CSV table of C-alpha atoms in Angstrom, one decimal:
chain,number,residue,atom,x,y,z
A,1,UNK,CA,-66.7,-30.3,-5.9
A,2,UNK,CA,-65.8,-26.3,-5.1
A,3,UNK,CA,-65.7,-25.4,-8.9
A,4,UNK,CA,-69.2,-27.4,-9.1
A,5,UNK,CA,-70.6,-25.9,-6.5
A,6,UNK,CA,-69.3,-22.3,-7.6
A,7,UNK,CA,-70.9,-23.4,-11.2
A,8,UNK,CA,-74.2,-24.4,-9.4
A,9,UNK,CA,-74.3,-21.4,-7.6
A,10,UNK,CA,-74.4,-19.4,-10.3
A,11,UNK,CA,-77.6,-20.8,-11.9
A,12,UNK,CA,-80.6,-18.9,-11.6
A,13,UNK,CA,-83.1,-19.6,-8.3
A,14,UNK,CA,-85.6,-20.0,-10.5
A,15,UNK,CA,-84.1,-23.0,-12.5
A,16,UNK,CA,-84.9,-24.6,-9.4
A,17,UNK,CA,-88.7,-23.9,-9.1
A,18,UNK,CA,-91.5,-25.4,-11.8
A,19,UNK,CA,-95.3,-24.7,-12.8
A,20,UNK,CA,-97.4,-27.3,-11.2
A,21,UNK,CA,-100.6,-28.6,-12.9
A,22,UNK,CA,-103.2,-30.9,-12.3
A,23,UNK,CA,-104.2,-32.5,-15.7
A,24,UNK,CA,-106.3,-35.8,-15.5
A,25,UNK,CA,-106.4,-36.6,-11.6
A,26,UNK,CA,-102.4,-36.1,-11.8
A,27,UNK,CA,-100.0,-33.7,-10.8
A,28,UNK,CA,-97.7,-32.6,-13.5
A,29,UNK,CA,-94.6,-30.8,-12.8
A,30,UNK,CA,-92.9,-29.0,-15.3
A,31,UNK,CA,-89.6,-27.6,-15.4
A,32,UNK,CA,-87.2,-25.7,-17.6
A,33,UNK,CA,-84.5,-27.9,-18.3
A,34,UNK,CA,-82.3,-25.0,-20.2
A,35,UNK,CA,-81.6,-23.4,-16.4
A,36,UNK,CA,-79.8,-26.7,-15.6
A,37,UNK,CA,-77.8,-26.6,-18.8
A,38,UNK,CA,-73.6,-26.7,-17.7
A,39,UNK,CA,-71.7,-24.3,-18.3
A,40,UNK,CA,-68.9,-25.5,-20.1
A,41,UNK,CA,-67.5,-22.8,-21.3
A,42,UNK,CA,-66.8,-20.5,-17.9
A,43,UNK,CA,-65.4,-24.3,-16.6
A,44,UNK,CA,-63.2,-24.5,-19.2
A,45,UNK,CA,-61.9,-20.6,-18.9
A,46,UNK,CA,-61.7,-21.4,-14.6
A,47,UNK,CA,-59.5,-24.8,-15.8
A,48,UNK,CA,-57.1,-22.7,-17.9
A,49,UNK,CA,-56.9,-19.8,-14.9
A,50,UNK,CA,-56.0,-22.7,-12.8
A,51,UNK,CA,-53.7,-24.5,-14.3
A,52,UNK,CA,-52.0,-21.3,-15.9
A,53,UNK,CA,-51.2,-20.2,-12.3
A,54,UNK,CA,-49.8,-24.1,-11.3
A,55,UNK,CA,-47.4,-23.9,-14.3
A,56,UNK,CA,-46.7,-20.3,-13.0
A,57,UNK,CA,-46.0,-21.0,-9.3
A,58,UNK,CA,-44.3,-24.0,-10.4
A,59,UNK,CA,-41.8,-21.9,-12.7
A,60,UNK,CA,-41.4,-19.2,-9.5
A,61,UNK,CA,-41.2,-21.7,-6.9
A,62,UNK,CA,-38.1,-23.2,-9.1
A,63,UNK,CA,-36.5,-19.7,-9.7
A,64,UNK,CA,-37.0,-19.3,-5.6
A,65,UNK,CA,-34.7,-22.4,-5.5
A,66,UNK,CA,-32.7,-21.5,-7.8
A,67,UNK,CA,-31.5,-17.9,-6.4
A,68,UNK,CA,-31.3,-19.8,-3.1
A,69,UNK,CA,-28.3,-21.7,-4.3
A,70,UNK,CA,-27.0,-19.0,-6.1
A,71,UNK,CA,-26.9,-16.6,-3.3
A,72,UNK,CA,-24.0,-17.5,-1.3
A,73,UNK,CA,-21.9,-17.6,-4.3
A,74,UNK,CA,-23.2,-14.2,-5.3
A,75,UNK,CA,-22.6,-12.8,-2.1
A,76,UNK,CA,-18.8,-14.5,-1.9
A,77,UNK,CA,-18.1,-12.7,-5.0
A,78,UNK,CA,-19.7,-9.1,-4.3
A,79,UNK,CA,-17.5,-9.3,-1.0
A,80,UNK,CA,-14.4,-10.1,-3.3
A,81,UNK,CA,-14.7,-7.2,-5.7
A,82,UNK,CA,-15.3,-5.3,-2.7
A,83,UNK,CA,-12.3,-5.7,-1.0
A,84,UNK,CA,-10.3,-5.7,-4.5
A,85,UNK,CA,-12.0,-2.5,-5.0
A,86,UNK,CA,-11.5,-0.9,-1.7
A,87,UNK,CA,-7.7,0.6,-2.3
A,88,UNK,CA,-9.5,2.5,-5.6
A,89,UNK,CA,-12.3,3.6,-3.1
A,90,UNK,CA,-9.3,4.9,-0.7
A,91,UNK,CA,-8.2,6.6,-3.6
A,92,UNK,CA,-11.0,7.8,-5.0
A,93,UNK,CA,-13.2,9.3,-1.8
A,94,UNK,CA,-9.4,10.8,-0.1
A,95,UNK,CA,-9.0,12.6,-3.6
A,96,UNK,CA,-5.6,11.1,-4.4
A,97,UNK,CA,-5.9,10.9,-8.6
A,98,UNK,CA,-8.3,14.5,-8.6
A,99,UNK,CA,-7.4,17.6,-10.0
A,100,UNK,CA,-4.5,19.7,-8.0
A,101,UNK,CA,-6.8,22.8,-6.0
A,102,UNK,CA,-5.1,26.1,-7.2
A,103,UNK,CA,-5.1,27.4,-3.7
A,104,UNK,CA,-2.9,24.6,-3.0
A,105,UNK,CA,-0.7,24.9,-5.8
A,106,UNK,CA,-0.2,28.5,-5.0
A,107,UNK,CA,0.7,27.8,-1.6
A,108,UNK,CA,3.1,25.3,-2.8
A,109,UNK,CA,4.5,27.4,-5.0
A,110,UNK,CA,5.0,30.1,-2.5
A,111,UNK,CA,6.9,28.2,0.0
A,112,UNK,CA,9.2,27.2,-3.6
A,113,UNK,CA,9.9,31.0,-3.6
A,114,UNK,CA,11.0,30.9,-0.5
A,115,UNK,CA,13.1,28.1,0.1
A,116,UNK,CA,14.6,28.8,-3.3
A,117,UNK,CA,15.2,32.2,-2.5
A,118,UNK,CA,17.4,31.2,0.6
A,119,UNK,CA,19.5,29.0,-1.3
A,120,UNK,CA,20.1,31.4,-3.7
A,121,UNK,CA,21.1,33.8,-0.7
A,122,UNK,CA,23.5,31.2,0.5
A,123,UNK,CA,25.0,30.2,-2.3
A,124,UNK,CA,24.7,32.2,-5.1
A,125,UNK,CA,25.9,30.3,-8.0
A,126,UNK,CA,24.5,29.6,-11.6
A,127,UNK,CA,22.5,26.4,-10.6
A,128,UNK,CA,20.6,28.5,-7.8
A,129,UNK,CA,20.0,31.0,-10.5
A,130,UNK,CA,18.4,29.0,-13.2
A,131,UNK,CA,16.1,28.1,-10.3
A,132,UNK,CA,15.2,31.4,-9.3
A,133,UNK,CA,14.8,31.8,-12.9
A,134,UNK,CA,12.6,28.6,-13.5
A,135,UNK,CA,10.5,29.6,-10.3
A,136,UNK,CA,9.8,33.3,-11.5
A,137,UNK,CA,8.4,31.6,-14.9
A,138,UNK,CA,6.3,29.2,-13.1
A,139,UNK,CA,4.9,32.1,-11.0
A,140,UNK,CA,3.8,33.8,-13.9
A,141,UNK,CA,2.4,30.7,-15.7
A,142,UNK,CA,0.4,30.3,-12.3
A,143,UNK,CA,-0.9,33.9,-12.3
A,144,UNK,CA,-2.0,32.8,-16.1
A,145,UNK,CA,-3.5,29.9,-14.8
A,146,UNK,CA,-5.7,31.7,-12.2
A,147,UNK,CA,-8.0,33.7,-15.3
A,148,UNK,CA,-7.6,31.5,-18.3
A,149,UNK,CA,-7.0,27.7,-17.8
A,150,UNK,CA,-7.6,25.0,-14.7
A,151,UNK,CA,-6.7,22.1,-16.7
A,152,UNK,CA,-3.0,22.1,-17.0
A,153,UNK,CA,-2.9,22.5,-13.0
A,154,UNK,CA,-1.5,18.9,-13.3
A,155,UNK,CA,1.2,19.6,-15.2
A,156,UNK,CA,2.4,23.1,-13.0
A,157,UNK,CA,3.0,20.2,-10.2
A,158,UNK,CA,4.8,18.0,-12.0
A,159,UNK,CA,7.3,20.9,-12.6
A,160,UNK,CA,6.7,21.9,-9.1
A,161,UNK,CA,7.8,18.8,-7.7
A,162,UNK,CA,10.6,18.5,-10.1
A,163,UNK,CA,12.0,22.4,-9.2
A,164,UNK,CA,11.5,21.4,-5.4
A,165,UNK,CA,13.5,18.0,-5.7
A,166,UNK,CA,16.5,20.2,-7.6
A,167,UNK,CA,15.9,22.8,-4.5
A,168,UNK,CA,16.7,20.2,-1.8
A,169,UNK,CA,19.7,18.7,-4.5
A,170,UNK,CA,21.3,21.9,-3.6
A,171,UNK,CA,20.7,22.5,0.0
A,172,UNK,CA,22.9,20.7,1.6
A,173,UNK,CA,24.7,17.6,-0.6
A,174,UNK,CA,28.1,18.9,-1.5
A,175,UNK,CA,28.5,19.8,-4.8
A,176,UNK,CA,31.5,17.0,-5.3
A,177,UNK,CA,29.4,14.5,-3.8
A,178,UNK,CA,30.0,12.2,-6.8
A,179,UNK,CA,33.8,12.3,-5.6
A,180,UNK,CA,33.7,11.4,-2.4
A,181,UNK,CA,33.1,7.7,-2.7
A,182,UNK,CA,35.1,5.6,-5.6
A,183,UNK,CA,31.5,3.5,-5.6
A,184,UNK,CA,29.5,6.9,-6.0
A,185,UNK,CA,31.8,8.1,-8.8
A,186,UNK,CA,31.0,5.3,-11.1
A,187,UNK,CA,27.2,5.8,-11.2
A,188,UNK,CA,24.5,3.2,-10.8
A,189,UNK,CA,24.4,-0.1,-9.4
A,190,UNK,CA,25.3,-2.5,-12.2
A,191,UNK,CA,24.8,-6.1,-10.9
A,192,UNK,CA,24.2,-8.0,-7.5
A,193,UNK,CA,25.7,-11.0,-6.8
A,194,UNK,CA,24.5,-14.4,-5.8
A,195,UNK,CA,24.0,-14.7,-1.6
A,196,UNK,CA,27.0,-14.2,-0.3
A,197,UNK,CA,25.6,-15.6,3.5
A,198,UNK,CA,22.8,-17.7,4.1
A,199,UNK,CA,21.5,-18.3,7.7
A,200,UNK,CA,17.7,-19.0,9.2
A,201,UNK,CA,16.8,-15.9,11.6
A,202,UNK,CA,18.5,-17.1,15.1
A,203,UNK,CA,15.1,-16.6,16.7
A,204,UNK,CA,13.3,-19.1,14.0
A,205,UNK,CA,12.6,-19.5,10.8
A,206,UNK,CA,8.7,-19.2,11.8
A,207,UNK,CA,9.4,-15.2,12.2
A,208,UNK,CA,9.1,-14.6,8.8
A,209,UNK,CA,9.3,-10.7,9.0
A,210,UNK,CA,12.2,-8.4,10.5
A,211,UNK,CA,15.6,-7.2,9.6
A,212,UNK,CA,18.9,-7.9,10.0
A,213,UNK,CA,22.3,-6.5,9.0
A,214,UNK,CA,26.1,-4.7,9.5
A,215,UNK,CA,26.6,-1.5,11.8
A,216,UNK,CA,25.7,0.9,9.1
A,217,UNK,CA,28.4,4.0,10.1
A,218,UNK,CA,31.8,3.5,9.3
A,219,UNK,CA,33.4,5.4,12.0
A,220,UNK,CA,31.8,3.7,15.1
A,221,UNK,CA,34.4,2.7,17.3
A,222,UNK,CA,34.7,-0.9,18.3
A,223,UNK,CA,31.2,-1.5,17.5
A,224,UNK,CA,31.8,-1.4,13.3
A,225,UNK,CA,32.2,-4.8,12.9
A,226,UNK,CA,28.9,-5.8,15.0
A,227,UNK,CA,25.7,-7.7,13.5
A,228,UNK,CA,22.1,-7.1,14.4
A,229,UNK,CA,18.8,-8.5,14.3
A,230,UNK,CA,15.9,-7.5,14.6
A,231,UNK,CA,12.8,-9.8,14.7
A,232,UNK,CA,8.9,-8.7,14.7
A,233,UNK,CA,7.6,-11.1,17.1
A,234,UNK,CA,4.0,-10.1,17.8
A,235,UNK,CA,1.6,-10.9,14.2
A,236,UNK,CA,4.9,-10.3,12.0
A,237,UNK,CA,4.1,-6.6,12.5
A,238,UNK,CA,5.5,-5.5,15.8
A,239,UNK,CA,8.2,-5.9,18.1
A,240,UNK,CA,10.4,-4.6,21.1
A,241,UNK,CA,13.9,-6.6,20.9
A,242,UNK,CA,17.4,-6.0,19.7
A,243,UNK,CA,20.0,-8.7,19.4
A,244,UNK,CA,23.3,-7.8,18.4
A,245,UNK,CA,26.5,-9.8,17.9
A,246,UNK,CA,30.3,-8.2,18.2
A,247,UNK,CA,31.1,-9.7,14.9
A,248,UNK,CA,30.3,-11.9,12.0
A,249,UNK,CA,31.7,-15.0,13.6
A,250,UNK,CA,29.7,-15.3,16.3
A,251,UNK,CA,26.6,-14.0,13.9
A,252,UNK,CA,27.5,-17.0,12.1
A,253,UNK,CA,27.5,-19.0,15.2
A,254,UNK,CA,24.5,-17.2,17.1
A,255,UNK,CA,26.4,-17.3,20.1
A,256,UNK,CA,27.8,-13.9,22.3
A,257,UNK,CA,25.0,-11.9,21.5
A,258,UNK,CA,23.8,-8.8,23.6
A,259,UNK,CA,19.6,-8.3,23.9
A,260,UNK,CA,18.0,-5.0,24.2
A,261,UNK,CA,14.7,-4.2,25.1
A,262,UNK,CA,13.5,-0.6,22.8
A,263,UNK,CA,10.3,-0.7,24.4
A,264,UNK,CA,8.4,-2.7,27.8
A,265,UNK,CA,5.5,-4.2,25.0
A,266,UNK,CA,5.0,-5.2,21.6
A,267,UNK,CA,1.7,-1.9,21.5
A,268,UNK,CA,4.4,0.5,23.8
A,269,UNK,CA,4.1,3.8,21.7
A,270,UNK,CA,8.3,3.5,21.5
A,271,UNK,CA,7.6,0.1,20.0
A,272,UNK,CA,8.7,-0.9,16.4
A,273,UNK,CA,5.9,-0.8,13.5
A,274,UNK,CA,6.4,-2.7,10.3
A,275,UNK,CA,10.1,-4.7,8.7
A,276,UNK,CA,12.9,-2.0,8.8
A,277,UNK,CA,14.8,-0.5,11.2
A,278,UNK,CA,18.9,0.1,10.6
A,279,UNK,CA,21.8,0.1,13.0
A,280,UNK,CA,23.5,3.4,12.8
A,281,UNK,CA,26.5,4.3,15.3
A,282,UNK,CA,24.9,3.8,19.0
A,283,UNK,CA,21.6,3.5,18.3
A,284,UNK,CA,18.3,1.9,16.2
A,285,UNK,CA,16.2,3.6,13.9
A,286,UNK,CA,13.2,2.2,13.5
A,287,UNK,CA,9.3,3.3,12.6
A,288,UNK,CA,7.4,3.9,15.6
A,289,UNK,CA,4.1,1.8,16.6
A,290,UNK,CA,1.2,3.5,14.5
A,291,UNK,CA,2.4,6.6,14.2
A,292,UNK,CA,4.1,9.2,11.6
A,293,UNK,CA,7.4,9.1,13.5
A,294,UNK,CA,10.9,7.6,13.2
A,295,UNK,CA,12.2,6.8,16.6
A,296,UNK,CA,15.9,6.7,17.6
A,297,UNK,CA,17.1,3.7,21.0
A,298,UNK,CA,20.4,4.3,22.2
A,299,UNK,CA,22.3,1.4,22.6
A,300,UNK,CA,23.9,3.2,25.8
A,301,UNK,CA,21.1,5.5,27.6
A,302,UNK,CA,17.8,3.2,26.7
A,303,UNK,CA,16.8,6.8,25.9
A,304,UNK,CA,14.4,7.0,22.7
A,305,UNK,CA,14.0,10.0,20.8
A,306,UNK,CA,11.5,10.6,17.7
A,307,UNK,CA,10.8,13.0,15.1
A,308,UNK,CA,7.8,13.4,12.9
A,309,UNK,CA,7.7,12.9,9.2
A,310,UNK,CA,7.3,15.6,6.7
A,311,UNK,CA,4.3,15.5,4.1
A,312,UNK,CA,0.8,15.7,3.6
A,313,UNK,CA,-0.5,12.9,4.8
A,314,UNK,CA,2.3,10.6,5.7
A,315,UNK,CA,1.2,6.9,5.1
A,316,UNK,CA,1.1,4.3,8.1
A,317,UNK,CA,-0.8,1.5,9.7
A,318,UNK,CA,-1.3,-0.4,6.5
A,319,UNK,CA,-2.5,2.7,4.2
A,320,UNK,CA,0.9,2.2,1.5
A,321,UNK,CA,3.1,-0.6,2.4
A,322,UNK,CA,4.8,-2.3,-0.2
A,323,UNK,CA,3.2,-5.3,-2.5
A,324,UNK,CA,3.5,-7.4,-5.0
A,325,UNK,CA,0.2,-9.7,-5.5
A,326,UNK,CA,-0.2,-9.4,-2.1
A,327,UNK,CA,1.1,-6.6,0.1
A,328,UNK,CA,3.8,-6.5,3.3
A,329,UNK,CA,2.0,-6.2,6.5
A,330,UNK,CA,2.8,-2.6,7.6
A,331,UNK,CA,5.9,-1.8,5.7
A,332,UNK,CA,4.9,1.3,5.4
A,333,UNK,CA,7.9,2.7,6.6
A,334,UNK,CA,11.5,2.0,5.5
A,335,UNK,CA,14.4,3.2,7.0
A,336,UNK,CA,18.1,2.9,5.1
A,337,UNK,CA,22.0,4.1,5.3
A,338,UNK,CA,24.1,4.8,2.2
A,339,UNK,CA,27.7,6.7,1.9
A,340,UNK,CA,25.1,9.7,2.8
A,341,UNK,CA,23.9,9.1,6.1
A,342,UNK,CA,20.4,8.1,7.5
A,343,UNK,CA,17.2,8.1,4.7
A,344,UNK,CA,13.5,7.1,5.7
A,345,UNK,CA,11.4,5.9,2.8
A,346,UNK,CA,7.8,6.0,2.9
A,347,UNK,CA,5.0,7.9,0.9
A,348,UNK,CA,2.1,10.5,1.8
A,349,UNK,CA,-1.4,11.1,0.3
A,350,UNK,CA,-0.1,14.5,-0.9
A,351,UNK,CA,2.2,12.8,-3.6
A,352,UNK,CA,-0.3,10.5,-4.7
A,353,UNK,CA,1.0,7.3,-2.5
A,354,UNK,CA,4.2,8.0,-4.7
A,355,UNK,CA,7.5,6.9,-2.7
A,356,UNK,CA,9.0,9.4,-0.6
A,357,UNK,CA,12.8,10.0,0.8
A,358,UNK,CA,13.3,12.3,3.5
A,359,UNK,CA,17.3,12.5,5.1
A,360,UNK,CA,17.6,12.1,8.9
A,361,UNK,CA,20.4,13.7,10.8
A,362,UNK,CA,20.9,13.5,14.4
A,363,UNK,CA,22.1,16.4,16.0
A,364,UNK,CA,24.2,14.8,19.0
A,365,UNK,CA,24.6,18.2,20.6
A,366,UNK,CA,21.0,18.7,21.2
A,367,UNK,CA,20.2,15.5,21.8
A,368,UNK,CA,17.6,15.7,18.6
A,369,UNK,CA,16.3,13.9,15.7
A,370,UNK,CA,15.9,16.4,12.9
A,371,UNK,CA,14.2,15.8,9.1
A,372,UNK,CA,16.9,18.2,6.6
A,373,UNK,CA,15.9,17.4,2.9
A,374,UNK,CA,13.0,15.7,1.4
A,375,UNK,CA,12.3,14.9,-2.5
A,376,UNK,CA,9.5,13.2,-4.1
A,377,UNK,CA,9.4,10.8,-6.5
A,378,UNK,CA,6.8,9.7,-9.2
A,379,UNK,CA,7.0,5.5,-8.4
A,380,UNK,CA,3.6,4.4,-6.7
A,381,UNK,CA,5.3,2.8,-3.5
A,382,UNK,CA,2.6,-0.3,-3.8
A,383,UNK,CA,3.8,-0.6,-7.3
A,384,UNK,CA,7.2,-1.8,-5.1
A,385,UNK,CA,8.4,-5.0,-3.4
A,386,UNK,CA,11.1,-3.2,-1.9
A,387,UNK,CA,13.6,-0.3,-1.6
A,388,UNK,CA,16.4,1.0,-0.5
A,389,UNK,CA,19.5,3.7,-0.9
A,390,UNK,CA,22.8,3.6,-2.2
A,391,UNK,CA,25.0,6.8,-2.7
A,392,UNK,CA,22.1,9.0,-2.4
A,393,UNK,CA,20.4,6.8,-5.1
A,394,UNK,CA,16.8,5.5,-4.1
A,395,UNK,CA,16.3,2.2,-5.8
A,396,UNK,CA,13.3,0.1,-6.0
A,397,UNK,CA,12.6,-3.3,-6.7
A,398,UNK,CA,9.3,-5.8,-7.7
A,399,UNK,CA,8.5,-9.2,-7.4
A,400,UNK,CA,9.4,-11.6,-10.5
A,401,UNK,CA,9.1,-15.4,-9.1
A,402,UNK,CA,9.1,-17.3,-6.1
A,403,UNK,CA,13.3,-17.5,-6.6
A,404,UNK,CA,13.6,-14.1,-7.6
A,405,UNK,CA,13.4,-9.9,-7.1
A,406,UNK,CA,14.2,-7.5,-9.9
A,407,UNK,CA,15.6,-4.0,-9.1
A,408,UNK,CA,13.9,-2.1,-12.0
A,409,UNK,CA,13.7,1.7,-10.5
A,410,UNK,CA,15.9,4.6,-9.4
A,411,UNK,CA,15.9,7.9,-8.5
A,412,UNK,CA,18.6,10.2,-8.0
A,413,UNK,CA,18.5,12.9,-5.1
A,414,UNK,CA,21.7,14.4,-6.7
A,415,UNK,CA,20.0,15.3,-9.8
A,416,UNK,CA,16.3,14.7,-9.3
A,417,UNK,CA,16.4,12.1,-12.4
A,418,UNK,CA,14.7,8.8,-12.5
A,419,UNK,CA,15.4,5.7,-14.3
A,420,UNK,CA,12.4,2.7,-14.4
A,421,UNK,CA,14.4,0.8,-17.1
A,422,UNK,CA,17.0,-1.0,-14.8
A,423,UNK,CA,16.2,-5.1,-14.9
A,424,UNK,CA,19.1,-5.9,-12.1
A,425,UNK,CA,18.5,-9.6,-10.9
A,426,UNK,CA,18.2,-10.4,-7.0
A,427,UNK,CA,18.3,-14.1,-6.1
A,428,UNK,CA,16.4,-15.5,-3.1
A,429,UNK,CA,15.7,-18.5,-1.0
A,430,UNK,CA,11.8,-18.0,-0.1
A,431,UNK,CA,8.9,-16.1,-2.3
A,432,UNK,CA,8.4,-12.8,0.1
A,433,UNK,CA,11.1,-10.2,1.2
A,434,UNK,CA,10.1,-8.3,4.6
A,435,UNK,CA,12.9,-6.2,3.9
A,436,UNK,CA,16.0,-5.4,2.1
A,437,UNK,CA,18.8,-2.7,2.8
A,438,UNK,CA,22.4,-1.7,1.7
A,439,UNK,CA,25.0,-1.0,3.9
A,440,UNK,CA,28.1,1.5,3.1
A,441,UNK,CA,30.7,0.0,5.0
A,442,UNK,CA,31.1,-3.3,2.9
A,443,UNK,CA,28.8,-2.3,0.1
A,444,UNK,CA,26.1,-5.5,0.8
A,445,UNK,CA,22.7,-5.5,0.6
A,446,UNK,CA,21.2,-7.6,3.6
A,447,UNK,CA,17.5,-8.7,2.9
A,448,UNK,CA,15.0,-10.9,5.4
A,449,UNK,CA,13.7,-13.1,3.3
A,450,UNK,CA,10.7,-15.2,5.1
A,451,UNK,CA,13.0,-16.2,8.3
A,452,UNK,CA,15.9,-16.2,6.3
A,453,UNK,CA,18.7,-13.7,6.3
A,454,UNK,CA,20.7,-13.0,3.2
A,455,UNK,CA,23.4,-11.1,2.0
A,456,UNK,CA,24.5,-9.9,-1.2
A,457,UNK,CA,27.9,-8.0,-3.0
A,458,UNK,CA,27.0,-4.8,-5.1
A,459,UNK,CA,28.7,-3.7,-8.3
A,460,UNK,CA,29.1,-0.7,-9.7
C-alpha cells in the first residue's frame, strides 16, 4: 500500500483537475488520462531494490549467526595459541636470543682476563699458560669487532663461554681428580639397572612431588646409613618438613623416623620450593622459597643459612623448570651431590635459558655457604626432564614414554666438553619424574616418580 501511495503522490496534481464545459444543456468534464497512467517502470525498479535488500539482509543475518556460533571456538583457539606462544614471547621480549651487546661482551672478557691471570699466577703450568694465550687472542679479536664486525659476536660469546668453563676447571678441581675415585676413573656412565627399590612414599601416593635418598656424605659418622624423604605438601610445589630414617630397614618398613620442620609454614622465606633437595652431612640443602637462593638447614641447630646463585637472571618461580610435554612446576633449581661435593643446577637468562652448574661449599669455621665455581652449558633447561651430577659430570634426561626416561646428554666440568649422543634407558613406574639424584656413597640413583620412590644401580 505504501508503494502505491508513493507512486500516486508522484503524479502531478494537475492530473486531478478537469475542464468543465457546458454542452447541450449538459455539463461535460474532460480529463487528461495520460497523467493517470501507472508508473510501471518506476514500480519495478523500486521492487527490485526491495528484493535485493531482502536478499542482502538474509545473507548478512546468516553471516552474523555463523559468526556467533564460531566465535567461542575462535576465542578458545586464540587462547590456546597465546598460551603456546607465551614462552616464545618471553624469550623474544627479554632478548634471550638477540645478538650479544658489545659492551657486555667486553665486560665479560675483562672479567675472564682477570680470572685467568689469577689462576695462572697460582698454578703457572702449561694449561694456564695456554688459557692466557687464548684470552689474549680473544682480546685482539674483540678489538677488531669494535670497528669492523658485529655479526660474529655470538661466536665470540661461545668461545668466551668455553674459556670461562676451562678456567673454572683449572681453579680448584685437583689435577689427578679422575684418579681419586675408581668409578670416576672409568669415565662416563655406561648403563643403569632396573629399579632395585620400589616403594610408595610414606606420606602417600597423592603427594606426587618431592625428593628422597640416602645420606650423600661418605664421612658423616653415625648418620651415614640414614635415609630421608622430603615431600612437597602444598600444591606439589612447596614444603617445610623432612623425615629421616636411621637405616634402610626402617625406611622400608616406615618405622622409627624423625621429622624436622625446616620452616614454620609453606610460604615462609625458608620453606622448600621445588622438588629437589639433598641431605649432605648434618644439613638439608634445598631451593629457598621464591628466590634465587640456596638454603642450608642444620638438623642439629635448626639454623638456616643461605647463598644467592650467581649469574644474570637466575631462573626461579617457574621461569626455567624441567619439561617434557608438560613442565614440572617450580623445578627451576636442582640440588645434587657427587664425589666432588655439592652442586646447584639451574638456568639463567644470561646463558639463554641453558643449564648452569655451580659448586657449593659449606665453610664450617665461618658458618657460611659459598658458591666457588660455575659452568655454563649449551643445553636448554626446558629440553630436559631432569639432571644429576656424577664424578663432576652433569647428566640430563629426557622423556621417552610413560615407562621410560633416557639419559641423553653429559657435560664434563673437568674438561668443558659435552656429549649429546648418549642413549641410556631409565625405567620408571609412573609418567612424571619429580626429582632424580645420584648418591656417591653407593653409586645409586634415586627417583621421586609421581609418589613412588625408586632406586637404581649405576654402572661405569
